PDB file of C-alpha atoms and ligand atoms in Angstrom:
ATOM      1  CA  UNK A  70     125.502  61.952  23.815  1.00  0.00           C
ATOM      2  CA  UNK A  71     126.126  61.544  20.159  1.00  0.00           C
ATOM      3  CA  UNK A  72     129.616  59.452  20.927  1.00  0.00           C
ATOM      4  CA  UNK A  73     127.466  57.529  23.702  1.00  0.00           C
ATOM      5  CA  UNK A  74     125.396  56.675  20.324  1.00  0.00           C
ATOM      6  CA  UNK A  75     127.906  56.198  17.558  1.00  0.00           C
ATOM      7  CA  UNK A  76     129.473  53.314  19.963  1.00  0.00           C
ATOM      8  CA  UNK A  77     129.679  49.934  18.097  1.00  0.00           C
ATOM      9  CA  UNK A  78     128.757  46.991  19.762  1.00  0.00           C
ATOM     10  CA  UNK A  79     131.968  45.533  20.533  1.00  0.00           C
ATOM     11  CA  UNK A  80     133.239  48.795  22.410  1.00  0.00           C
ATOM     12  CA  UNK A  81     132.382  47.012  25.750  1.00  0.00           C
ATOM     13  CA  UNK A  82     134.989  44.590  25.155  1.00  0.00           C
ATOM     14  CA  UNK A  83     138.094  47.410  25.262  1.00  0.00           C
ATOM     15  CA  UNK A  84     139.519  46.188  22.077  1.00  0.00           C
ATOM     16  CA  UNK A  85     141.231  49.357  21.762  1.00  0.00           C
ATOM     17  CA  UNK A  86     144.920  49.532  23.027  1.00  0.00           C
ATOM     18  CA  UNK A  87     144.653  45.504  24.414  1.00  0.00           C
ATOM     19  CA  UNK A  88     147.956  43.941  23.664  1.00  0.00           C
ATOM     20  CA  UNK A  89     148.391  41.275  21.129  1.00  0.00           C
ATOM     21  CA  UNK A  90     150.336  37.767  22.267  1.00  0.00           C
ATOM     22  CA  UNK A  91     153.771  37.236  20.370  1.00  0.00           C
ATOM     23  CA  UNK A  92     154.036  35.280  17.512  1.00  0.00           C
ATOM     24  CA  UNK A  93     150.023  35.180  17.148  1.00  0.00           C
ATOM     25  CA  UNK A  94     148.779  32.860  14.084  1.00  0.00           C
ATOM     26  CA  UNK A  95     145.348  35.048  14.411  1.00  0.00           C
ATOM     27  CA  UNK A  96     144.446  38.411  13.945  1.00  0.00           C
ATOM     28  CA  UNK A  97     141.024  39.202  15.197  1.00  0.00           C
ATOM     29  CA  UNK A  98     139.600  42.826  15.144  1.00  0.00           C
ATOM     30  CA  UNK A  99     136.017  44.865  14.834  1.00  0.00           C
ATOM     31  CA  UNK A 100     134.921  45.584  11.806  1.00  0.00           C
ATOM     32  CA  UNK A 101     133.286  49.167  12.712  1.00  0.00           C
ATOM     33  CA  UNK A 102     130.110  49.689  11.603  1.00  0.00           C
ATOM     34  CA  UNK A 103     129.611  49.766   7.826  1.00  0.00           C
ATOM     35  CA  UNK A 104     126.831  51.013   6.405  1.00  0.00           C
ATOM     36  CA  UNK A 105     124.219  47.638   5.505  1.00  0.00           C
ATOM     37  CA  UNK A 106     120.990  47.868   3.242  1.00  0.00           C
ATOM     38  CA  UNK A 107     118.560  44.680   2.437  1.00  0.00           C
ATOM     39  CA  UNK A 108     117.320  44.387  -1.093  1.00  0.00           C
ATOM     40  CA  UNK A 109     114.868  42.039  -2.745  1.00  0.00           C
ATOM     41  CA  UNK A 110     114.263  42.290  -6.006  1.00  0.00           C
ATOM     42  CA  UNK A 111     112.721  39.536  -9.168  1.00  0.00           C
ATOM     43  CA  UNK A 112     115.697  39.143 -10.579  1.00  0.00           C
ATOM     44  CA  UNK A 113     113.557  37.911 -13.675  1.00  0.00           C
ATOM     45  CA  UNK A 114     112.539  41.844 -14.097  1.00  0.00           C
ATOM     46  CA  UNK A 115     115.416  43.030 -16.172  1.00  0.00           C
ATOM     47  CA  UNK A 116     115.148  46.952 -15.939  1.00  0.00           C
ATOM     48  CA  UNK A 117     114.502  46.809 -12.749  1.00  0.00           C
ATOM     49  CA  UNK A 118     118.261  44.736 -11.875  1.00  0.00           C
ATOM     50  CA  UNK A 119     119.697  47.313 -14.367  1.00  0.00           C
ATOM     51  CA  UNK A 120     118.191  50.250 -12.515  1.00  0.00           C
ATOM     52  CA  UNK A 121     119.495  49.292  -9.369  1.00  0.00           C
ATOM     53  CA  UNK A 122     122.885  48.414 -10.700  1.00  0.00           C
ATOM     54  CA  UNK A 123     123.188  52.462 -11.838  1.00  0.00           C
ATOM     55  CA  UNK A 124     122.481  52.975  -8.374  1.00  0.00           C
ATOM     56  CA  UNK A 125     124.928  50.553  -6.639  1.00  0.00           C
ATOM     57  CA  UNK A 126     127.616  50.777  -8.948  1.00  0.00           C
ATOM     58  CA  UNK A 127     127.830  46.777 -10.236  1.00  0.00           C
ATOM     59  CA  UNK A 128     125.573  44.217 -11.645  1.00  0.00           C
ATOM     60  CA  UNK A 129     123.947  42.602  -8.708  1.00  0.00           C
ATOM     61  CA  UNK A 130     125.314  39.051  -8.370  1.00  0.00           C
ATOM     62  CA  UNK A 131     122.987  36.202  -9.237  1.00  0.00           C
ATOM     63  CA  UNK A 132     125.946  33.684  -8.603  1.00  0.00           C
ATOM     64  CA  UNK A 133     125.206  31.550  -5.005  1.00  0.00           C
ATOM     65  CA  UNK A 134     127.791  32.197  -2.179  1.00  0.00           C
ATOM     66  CA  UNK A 135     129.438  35.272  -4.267  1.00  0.00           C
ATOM     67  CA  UNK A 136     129.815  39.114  -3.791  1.00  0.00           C
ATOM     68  CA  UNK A 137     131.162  41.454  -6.341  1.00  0.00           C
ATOM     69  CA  UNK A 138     132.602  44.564  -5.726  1.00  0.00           C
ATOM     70  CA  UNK A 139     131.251  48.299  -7.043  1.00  0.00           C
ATOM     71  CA  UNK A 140     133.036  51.364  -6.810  1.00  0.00           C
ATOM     72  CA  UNK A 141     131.702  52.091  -3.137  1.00  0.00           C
ATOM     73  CA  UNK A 142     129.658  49.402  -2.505  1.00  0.00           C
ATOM     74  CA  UNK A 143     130.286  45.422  -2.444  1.00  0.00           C
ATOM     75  CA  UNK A 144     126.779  43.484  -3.232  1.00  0.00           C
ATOM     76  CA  UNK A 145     126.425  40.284  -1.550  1.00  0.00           C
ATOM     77  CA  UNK A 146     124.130  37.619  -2.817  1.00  0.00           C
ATOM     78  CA  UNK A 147     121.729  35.984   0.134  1.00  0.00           C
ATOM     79  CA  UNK A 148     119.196  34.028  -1.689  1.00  0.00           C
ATOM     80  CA  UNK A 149     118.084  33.923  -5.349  1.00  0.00           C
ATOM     81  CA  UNK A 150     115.607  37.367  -4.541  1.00  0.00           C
ATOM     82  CA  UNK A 151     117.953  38.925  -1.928  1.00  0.00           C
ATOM     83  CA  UNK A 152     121.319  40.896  -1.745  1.00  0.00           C
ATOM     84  CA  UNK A 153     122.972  42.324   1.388  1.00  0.00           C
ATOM     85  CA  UNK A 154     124.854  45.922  -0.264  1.00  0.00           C
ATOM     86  CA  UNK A 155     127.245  47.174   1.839  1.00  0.00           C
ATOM     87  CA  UNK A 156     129.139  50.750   1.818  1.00  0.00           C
ATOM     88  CA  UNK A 157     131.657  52.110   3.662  1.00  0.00           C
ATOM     89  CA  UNK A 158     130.659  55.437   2.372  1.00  0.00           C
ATOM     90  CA  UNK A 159     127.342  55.586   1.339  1.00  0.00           C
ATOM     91  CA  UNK A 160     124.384  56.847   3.710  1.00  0.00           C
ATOM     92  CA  UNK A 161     121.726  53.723   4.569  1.00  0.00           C
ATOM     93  CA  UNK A 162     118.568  56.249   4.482  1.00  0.00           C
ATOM     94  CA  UNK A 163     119.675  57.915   1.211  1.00  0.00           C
ATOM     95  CA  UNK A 164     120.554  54.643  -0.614  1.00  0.00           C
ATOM     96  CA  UNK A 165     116.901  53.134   0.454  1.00  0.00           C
ATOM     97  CA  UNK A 166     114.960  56.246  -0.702  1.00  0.00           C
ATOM     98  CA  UNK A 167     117.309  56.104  -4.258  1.00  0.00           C
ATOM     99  CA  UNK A 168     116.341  52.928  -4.456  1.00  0.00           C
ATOM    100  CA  UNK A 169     112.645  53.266  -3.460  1.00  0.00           C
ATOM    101  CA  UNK A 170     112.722  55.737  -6.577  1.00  0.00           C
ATOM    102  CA  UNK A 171     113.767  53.453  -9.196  1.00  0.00           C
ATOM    103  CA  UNK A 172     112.407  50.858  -8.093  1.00  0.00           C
ATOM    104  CA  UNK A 173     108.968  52.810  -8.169  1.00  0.00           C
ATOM    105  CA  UNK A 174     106.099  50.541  -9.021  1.00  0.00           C
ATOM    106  CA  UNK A 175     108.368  47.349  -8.709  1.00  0.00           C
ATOM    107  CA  UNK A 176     107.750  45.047  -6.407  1.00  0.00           C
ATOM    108  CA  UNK A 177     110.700  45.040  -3.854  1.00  0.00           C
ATOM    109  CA  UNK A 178     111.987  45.775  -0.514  1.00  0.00           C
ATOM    110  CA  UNK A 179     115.057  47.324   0.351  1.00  0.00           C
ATOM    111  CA  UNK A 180     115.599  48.922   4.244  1.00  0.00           C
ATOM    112  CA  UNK A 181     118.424  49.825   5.964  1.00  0.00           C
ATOM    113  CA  UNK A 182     119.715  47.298   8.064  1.00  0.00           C
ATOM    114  CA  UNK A 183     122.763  48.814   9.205  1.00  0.00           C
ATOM    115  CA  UNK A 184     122.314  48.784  12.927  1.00  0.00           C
ATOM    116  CA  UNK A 185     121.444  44.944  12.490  1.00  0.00           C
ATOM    117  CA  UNK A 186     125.170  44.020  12.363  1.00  0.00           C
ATOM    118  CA  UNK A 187     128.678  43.977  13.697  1.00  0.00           C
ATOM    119  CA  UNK A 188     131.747  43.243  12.069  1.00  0.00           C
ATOM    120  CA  UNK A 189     134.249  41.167  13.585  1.00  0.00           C
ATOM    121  CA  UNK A 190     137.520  40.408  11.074  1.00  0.00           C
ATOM    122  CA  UNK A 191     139.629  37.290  11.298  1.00  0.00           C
ATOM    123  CA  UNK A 192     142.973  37.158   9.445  1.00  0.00           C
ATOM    124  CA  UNK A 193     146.343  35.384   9.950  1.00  0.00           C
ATOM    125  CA  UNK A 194     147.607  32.258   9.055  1.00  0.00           C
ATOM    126  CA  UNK A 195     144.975  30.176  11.283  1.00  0.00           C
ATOM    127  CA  UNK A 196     142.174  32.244  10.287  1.00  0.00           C
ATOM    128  CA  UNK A 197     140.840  29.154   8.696  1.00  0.00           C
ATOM    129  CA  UNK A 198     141.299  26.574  11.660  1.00  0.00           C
ATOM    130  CA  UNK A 199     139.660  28.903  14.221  1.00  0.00           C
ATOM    131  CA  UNK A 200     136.070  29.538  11.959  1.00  0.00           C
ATOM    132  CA  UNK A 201     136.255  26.151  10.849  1.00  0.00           C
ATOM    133  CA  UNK A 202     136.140  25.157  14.950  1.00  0.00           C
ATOM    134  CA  UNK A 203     132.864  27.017  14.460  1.00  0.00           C
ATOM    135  CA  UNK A 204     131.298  26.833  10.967  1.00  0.00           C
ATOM    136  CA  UNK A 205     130.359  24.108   9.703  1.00  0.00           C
ATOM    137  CA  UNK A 206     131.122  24.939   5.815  1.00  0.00           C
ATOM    138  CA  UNK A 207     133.801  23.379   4.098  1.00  0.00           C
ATOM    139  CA  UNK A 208     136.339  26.742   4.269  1.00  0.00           C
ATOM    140  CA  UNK A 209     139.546  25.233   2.412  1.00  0.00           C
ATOM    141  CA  UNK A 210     139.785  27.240  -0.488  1.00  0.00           C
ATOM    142  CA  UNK A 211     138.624  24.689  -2.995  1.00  0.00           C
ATOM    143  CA  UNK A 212     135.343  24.988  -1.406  1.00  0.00           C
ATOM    144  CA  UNK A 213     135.427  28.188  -0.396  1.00  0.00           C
ATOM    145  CA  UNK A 214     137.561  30.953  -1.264  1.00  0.00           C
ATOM    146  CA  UNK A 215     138.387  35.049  -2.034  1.00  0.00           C
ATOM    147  CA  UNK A 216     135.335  36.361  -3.743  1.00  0.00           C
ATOM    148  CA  UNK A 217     132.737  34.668  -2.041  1.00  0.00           C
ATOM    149  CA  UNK A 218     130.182  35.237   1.027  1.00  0.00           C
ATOM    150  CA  UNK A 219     127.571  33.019   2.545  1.00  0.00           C
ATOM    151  CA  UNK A 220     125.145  32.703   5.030  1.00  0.00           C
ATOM    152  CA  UNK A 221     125.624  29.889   7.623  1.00  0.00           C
ATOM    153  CA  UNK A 222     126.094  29.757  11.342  1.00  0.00           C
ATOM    154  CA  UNK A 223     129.313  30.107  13.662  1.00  0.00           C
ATOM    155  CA  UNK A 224     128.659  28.486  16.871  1.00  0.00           C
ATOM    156  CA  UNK A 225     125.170  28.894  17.811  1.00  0.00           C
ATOM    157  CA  UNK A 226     124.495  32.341  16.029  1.00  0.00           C
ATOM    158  CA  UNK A 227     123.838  32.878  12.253  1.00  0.00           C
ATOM    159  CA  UNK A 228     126.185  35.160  10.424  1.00  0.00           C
ATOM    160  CA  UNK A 229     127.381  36.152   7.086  1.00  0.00           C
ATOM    161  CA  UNK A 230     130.851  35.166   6.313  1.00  0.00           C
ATOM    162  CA  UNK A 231     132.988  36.760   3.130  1.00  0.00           C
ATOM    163  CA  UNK A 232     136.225  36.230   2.257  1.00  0.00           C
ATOM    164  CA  UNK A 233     138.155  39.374   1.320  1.00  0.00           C
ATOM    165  CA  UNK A 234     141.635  37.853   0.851  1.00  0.00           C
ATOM    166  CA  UNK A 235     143.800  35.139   0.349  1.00  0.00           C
ATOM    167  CA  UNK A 236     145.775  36.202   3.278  1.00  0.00           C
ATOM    168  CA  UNK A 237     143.317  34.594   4.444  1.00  0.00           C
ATOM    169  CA  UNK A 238     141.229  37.717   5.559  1.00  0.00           C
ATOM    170  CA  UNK A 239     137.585  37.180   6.489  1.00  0.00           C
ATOM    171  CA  UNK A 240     134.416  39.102   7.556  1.00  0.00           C
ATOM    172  CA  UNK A 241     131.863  37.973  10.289  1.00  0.00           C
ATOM    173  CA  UNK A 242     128.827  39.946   9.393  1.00  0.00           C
ATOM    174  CA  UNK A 243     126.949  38.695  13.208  1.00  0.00           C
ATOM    175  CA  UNK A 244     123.611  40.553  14.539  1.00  0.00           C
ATOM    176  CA  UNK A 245     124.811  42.745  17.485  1.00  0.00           C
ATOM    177  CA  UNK A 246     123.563  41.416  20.432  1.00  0.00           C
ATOM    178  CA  UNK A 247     125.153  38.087  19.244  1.00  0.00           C
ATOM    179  CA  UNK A 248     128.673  39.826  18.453  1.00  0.00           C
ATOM    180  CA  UNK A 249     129.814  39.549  22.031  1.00  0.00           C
ATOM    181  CA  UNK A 250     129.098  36.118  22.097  1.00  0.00           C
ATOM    182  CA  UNK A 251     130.667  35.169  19.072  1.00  0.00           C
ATOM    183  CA  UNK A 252     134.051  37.328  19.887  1.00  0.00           C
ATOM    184  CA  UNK A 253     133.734  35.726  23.169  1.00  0.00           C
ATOM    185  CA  UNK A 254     133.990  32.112  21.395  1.00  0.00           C
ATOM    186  CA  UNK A 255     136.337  32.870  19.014  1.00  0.00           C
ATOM    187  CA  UNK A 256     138.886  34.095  21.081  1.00  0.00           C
ATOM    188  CA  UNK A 257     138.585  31.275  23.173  1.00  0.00           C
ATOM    189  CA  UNK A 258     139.085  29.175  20.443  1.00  0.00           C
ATOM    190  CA  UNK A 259     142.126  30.996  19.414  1.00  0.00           C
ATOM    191  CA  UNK A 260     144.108  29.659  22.453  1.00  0.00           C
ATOM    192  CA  UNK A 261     146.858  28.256  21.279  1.00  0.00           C
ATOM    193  CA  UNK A 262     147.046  30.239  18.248  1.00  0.00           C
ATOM    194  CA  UNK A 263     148.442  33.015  19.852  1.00  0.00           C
ATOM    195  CA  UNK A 264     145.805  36.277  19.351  1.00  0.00           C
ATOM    196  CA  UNK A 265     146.379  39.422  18.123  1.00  0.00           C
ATOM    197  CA  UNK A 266     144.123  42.686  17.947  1.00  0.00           C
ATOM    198  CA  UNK A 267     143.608  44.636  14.700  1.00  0.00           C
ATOM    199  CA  UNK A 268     143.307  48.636  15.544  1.00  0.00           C
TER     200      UNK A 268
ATOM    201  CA  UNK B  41     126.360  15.119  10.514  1.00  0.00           C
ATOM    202  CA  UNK B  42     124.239  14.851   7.372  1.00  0.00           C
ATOM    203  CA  UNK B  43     124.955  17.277   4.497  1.00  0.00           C
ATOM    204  CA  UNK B  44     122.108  18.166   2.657  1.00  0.00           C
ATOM    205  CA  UNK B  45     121.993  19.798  -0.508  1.00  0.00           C
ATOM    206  CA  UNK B  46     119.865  23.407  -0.991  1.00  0.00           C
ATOM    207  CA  UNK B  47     118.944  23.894  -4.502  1.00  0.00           C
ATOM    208  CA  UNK B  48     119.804  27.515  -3.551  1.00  0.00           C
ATOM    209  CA  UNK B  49     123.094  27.246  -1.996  1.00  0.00           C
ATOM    210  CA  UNK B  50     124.700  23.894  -2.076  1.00  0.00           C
ATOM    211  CA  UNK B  51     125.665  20.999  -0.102  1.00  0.00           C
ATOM    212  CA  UNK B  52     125.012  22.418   3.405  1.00  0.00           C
ATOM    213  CA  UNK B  53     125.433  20.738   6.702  1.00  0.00           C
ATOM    214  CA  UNK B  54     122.065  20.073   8.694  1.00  0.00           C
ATOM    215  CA  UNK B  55     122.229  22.008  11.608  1.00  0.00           C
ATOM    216  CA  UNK B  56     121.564  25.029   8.987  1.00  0.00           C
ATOM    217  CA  UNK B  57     118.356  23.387   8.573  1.00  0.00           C
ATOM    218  CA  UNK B  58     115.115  23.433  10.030  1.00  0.00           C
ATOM    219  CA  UNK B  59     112.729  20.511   8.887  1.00  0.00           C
ATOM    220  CA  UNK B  60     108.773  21.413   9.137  1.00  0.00           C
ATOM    221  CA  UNK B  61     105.944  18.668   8.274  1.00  0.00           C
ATOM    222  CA  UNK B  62     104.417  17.437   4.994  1.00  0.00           C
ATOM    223  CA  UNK B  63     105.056  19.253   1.629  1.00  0.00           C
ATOM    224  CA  UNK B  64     102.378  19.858  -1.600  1.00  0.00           C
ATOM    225  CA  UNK B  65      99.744  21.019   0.670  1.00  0.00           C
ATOM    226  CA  UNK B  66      97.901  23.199  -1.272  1.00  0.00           C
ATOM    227  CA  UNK B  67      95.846  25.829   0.239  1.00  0.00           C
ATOM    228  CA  UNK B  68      92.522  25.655  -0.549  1.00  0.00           C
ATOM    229  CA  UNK B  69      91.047  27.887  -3.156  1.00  0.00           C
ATOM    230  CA  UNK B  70      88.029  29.592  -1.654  1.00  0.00           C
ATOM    231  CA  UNK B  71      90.883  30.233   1.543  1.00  0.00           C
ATOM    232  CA  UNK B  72      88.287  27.621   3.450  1.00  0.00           C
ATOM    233  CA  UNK B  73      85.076  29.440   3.341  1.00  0.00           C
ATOM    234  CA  UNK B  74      83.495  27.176   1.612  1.00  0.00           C
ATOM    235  CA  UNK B  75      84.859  24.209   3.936  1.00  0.00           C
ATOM    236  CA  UNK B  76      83.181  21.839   7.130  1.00  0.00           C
ATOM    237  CA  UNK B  77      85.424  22.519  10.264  1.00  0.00           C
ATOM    238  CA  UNK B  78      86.180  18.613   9.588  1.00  0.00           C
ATOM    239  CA  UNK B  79      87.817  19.563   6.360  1.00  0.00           C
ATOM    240  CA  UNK B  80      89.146  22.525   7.899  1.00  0.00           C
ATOM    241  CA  UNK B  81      91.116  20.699  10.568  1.00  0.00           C
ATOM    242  CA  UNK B  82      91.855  18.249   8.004  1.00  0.00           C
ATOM    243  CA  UNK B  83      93.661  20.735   6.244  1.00  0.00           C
ATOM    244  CA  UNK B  84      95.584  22.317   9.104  1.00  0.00           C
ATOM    245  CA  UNK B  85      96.034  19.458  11.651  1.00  0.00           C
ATOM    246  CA  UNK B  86      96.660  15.995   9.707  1.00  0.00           C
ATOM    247  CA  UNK B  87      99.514  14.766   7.797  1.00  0.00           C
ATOM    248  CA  UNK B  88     100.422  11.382   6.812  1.00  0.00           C
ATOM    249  CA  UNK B  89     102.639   9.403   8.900  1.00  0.00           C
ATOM    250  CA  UNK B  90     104.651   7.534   6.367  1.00  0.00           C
ATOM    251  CA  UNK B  91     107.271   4.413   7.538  1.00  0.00           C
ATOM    252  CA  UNK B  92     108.994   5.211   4.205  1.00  0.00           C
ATOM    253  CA  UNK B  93     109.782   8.000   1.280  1.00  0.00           C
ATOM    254  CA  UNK B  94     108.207  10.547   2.834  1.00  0.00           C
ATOM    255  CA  UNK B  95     107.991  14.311   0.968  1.00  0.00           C
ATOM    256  CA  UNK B  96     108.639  16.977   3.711  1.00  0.00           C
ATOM    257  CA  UNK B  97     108.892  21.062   3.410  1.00  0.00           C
ATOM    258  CA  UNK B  98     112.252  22.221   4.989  1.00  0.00           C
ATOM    259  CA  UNK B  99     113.241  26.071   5.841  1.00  0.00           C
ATOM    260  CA  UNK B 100     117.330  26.906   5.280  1.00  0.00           C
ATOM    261  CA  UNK B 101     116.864  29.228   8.575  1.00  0.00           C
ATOM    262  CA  UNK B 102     120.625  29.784   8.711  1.00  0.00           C
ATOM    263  CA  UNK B 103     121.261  30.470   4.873  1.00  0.00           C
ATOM    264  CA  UNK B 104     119.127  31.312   2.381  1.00  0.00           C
ATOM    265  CA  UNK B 105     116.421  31.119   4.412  1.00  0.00           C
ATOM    266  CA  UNK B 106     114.180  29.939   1.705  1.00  0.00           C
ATOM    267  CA  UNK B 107     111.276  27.033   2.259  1.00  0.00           C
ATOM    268  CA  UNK B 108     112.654  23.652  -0.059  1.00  0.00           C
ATOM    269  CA  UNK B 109     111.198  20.101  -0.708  1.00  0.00           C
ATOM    270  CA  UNK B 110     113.050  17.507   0.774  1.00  0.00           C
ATOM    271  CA  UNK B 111     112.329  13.584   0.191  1.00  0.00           C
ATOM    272  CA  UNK B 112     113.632  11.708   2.772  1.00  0.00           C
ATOM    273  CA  UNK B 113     113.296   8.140   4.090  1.00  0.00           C
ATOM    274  CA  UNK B 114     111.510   8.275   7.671  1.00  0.00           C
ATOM    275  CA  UNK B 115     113.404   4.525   8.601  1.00  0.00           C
ATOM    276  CA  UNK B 116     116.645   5.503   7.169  1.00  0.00           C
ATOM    277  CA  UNK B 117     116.968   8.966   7.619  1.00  0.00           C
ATOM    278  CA  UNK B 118     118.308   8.893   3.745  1.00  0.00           C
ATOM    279  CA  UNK B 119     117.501  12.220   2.033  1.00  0.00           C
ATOM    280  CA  UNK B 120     117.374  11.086  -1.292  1.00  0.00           C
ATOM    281  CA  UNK B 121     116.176  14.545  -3.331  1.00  0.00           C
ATOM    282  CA  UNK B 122     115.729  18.605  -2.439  1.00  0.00           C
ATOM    283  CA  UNK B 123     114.334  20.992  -4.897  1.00  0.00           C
ATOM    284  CA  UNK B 124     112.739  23.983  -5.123  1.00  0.00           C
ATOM    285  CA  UNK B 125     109.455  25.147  -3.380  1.00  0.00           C
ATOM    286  CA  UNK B 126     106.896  25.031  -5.692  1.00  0.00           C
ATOM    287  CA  UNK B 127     108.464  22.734  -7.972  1.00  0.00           C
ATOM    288  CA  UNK B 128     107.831  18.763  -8.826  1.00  0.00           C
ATOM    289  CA  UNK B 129     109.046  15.580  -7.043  1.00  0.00           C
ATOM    290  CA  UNK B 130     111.496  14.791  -9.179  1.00  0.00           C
ATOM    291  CA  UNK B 131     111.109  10.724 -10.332  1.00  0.00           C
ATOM    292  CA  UNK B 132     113.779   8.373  -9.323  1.00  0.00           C
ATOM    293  CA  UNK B 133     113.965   5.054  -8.510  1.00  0.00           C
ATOM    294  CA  UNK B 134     113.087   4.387  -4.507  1.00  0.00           C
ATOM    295  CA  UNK B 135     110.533   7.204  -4.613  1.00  0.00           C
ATOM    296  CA  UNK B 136     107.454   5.279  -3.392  1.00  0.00           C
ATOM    297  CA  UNK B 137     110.023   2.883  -1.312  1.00  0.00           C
ATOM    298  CA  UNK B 138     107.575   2.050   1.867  1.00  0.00           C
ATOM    299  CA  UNK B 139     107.792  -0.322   4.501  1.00  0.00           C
ATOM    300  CA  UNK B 140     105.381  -2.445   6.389  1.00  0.00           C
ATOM    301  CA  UNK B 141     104.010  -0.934   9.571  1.00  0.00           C
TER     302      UNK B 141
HETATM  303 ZN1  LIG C 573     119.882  27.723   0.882  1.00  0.00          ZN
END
């Protein structure tokens, strides 16, 4: 029962062991299932950004289209009032009640999104051409590039893309009863690129 | 496909976008107690129908997702300002640019 529950949503698609096409220009693989809490926050009220920068481990970005790294955690900015803090370590629940506590008598929000989302990676040499047949951001790297993380829309489903790497190496943040979909398109698109699978 | 510019985000293309009606609609005060149903449906039903600059609220649904201004030209489909919510028009030139019905 508990392994029925842990499954991510892109088990269904047998990623595991599926082999990869020679020479592939595109790497594509799932994410897992990282652990995702909403914040907003006034950024105006000082102690209150410092407080929850203790918490998270960095100063939470007030730069558009950027994320910045922490020592667990990577904080990604949504909106002016709103940051996306992800973890590969941290526990949602725990976070949101830490957070709840410093934040006591502030008005904010911050719940734990982390069943909201899959992750589906996209790296390789043609990383770029494939999202770009779907996004409708300017990715070359003068517009977009390492460091940063957006919200916009990859076919017809809204996600949050960040790049990790020059390599390039990129994150689909997609809501999980989309993620099918969007794997479905992508590696569809990829034809011609030759695809590979990331275990 | 027109790029549009979110005060928030940047130069964003428009299918991100989702345009919705007049802007500087201020809700009334006394939250409409005080008001006739004529002003009432006044209030929630009509909107000008400008042939010209006309100054519309739009919602950022696939980034930010934050409510903006937008003043755009209703015969040329020219967006010629965004800015915040809750902030100004700004003044250019063209702003009161209308056309005969
Ligand atoms: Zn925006």
């Amino acid at each position: 029962m508990d392994n029925f529950m842990r499954q991510g949503p892109l088990n269904d698609l047998g990623l595991v062991g599926r082999t990869s096409e020679d020479n592939a220009q595109v790497t594509m693989g799932d994410g897992g299932r990282p652990m995702v809490v909403n914040l907003r926050l006034d950024p105006a009220n000082k102690a209150a950004m410092k407080a929850v920068a203790t918490l998270v481990g960095v100063d939470l970005p007030q730069k558009a289209n950027y994320f910045v790294e922490g020592k667990e955690t990577e904080v990604h900015w949504l909106a002016p009032d709103e940051w996306m803090i992800v973890s590969q370590n941290m526990e949602g629940n725990e976070l949101v009640s830490k957070l709840d506590e410093a934040l006591d008598g502030v008005h904010h929000s911050a719940v734990n999104v982390s069943d909201n989302f899959a992750v589906i990676t996209v790296e390789g040499e043609k990383a770029r051409a494939l999202l770009q047949k779907a996004i409708p951001l300017d990715l070359h790297p003068r517009e977009f590039h390492t460091g940063m993380s957006t919200q916009t829309h990859a076919a017809k489903t809204n996600v949050i893309l960040q790049q990790v790497s020059d390599a390039p190496f990129y994150k689909l943040y997609v809501r999980r009863s989309f993620s099918q979909y969007l794997w479905a398109w992508l590696e569809s698109g990829s034809i011609g690129f030759g695809l590979a699978i990331s275990s | 496909m027109l790029l549009i510019e979110c005060p928030h985000c940047g130069p964003r293309a428009e299918t991100e976008y989702a345009g919705c009606s007049e802007a500087h609609i201020a809700r009334p005060e006394s939250g409409g107690l005080d008001m006739t149903d004529a002003e009432w449906v006044e209030w929630v039903f009509w909107r000008k129908n400008t042939k010209g600059v006309y100054l519309e609220r739009w919602n950022h649904a696939a980034g930010c997702r934050r409510w903006i201004n937008c003043m755009r030209d209703t015969v040329t489909n020219e967006i010629l300002a965004t800015y915040k919510a809750g902030e100004k028009p700004p003044k250019i030139a063209d702003a009161e640019r209308e056309y005969k019905f």
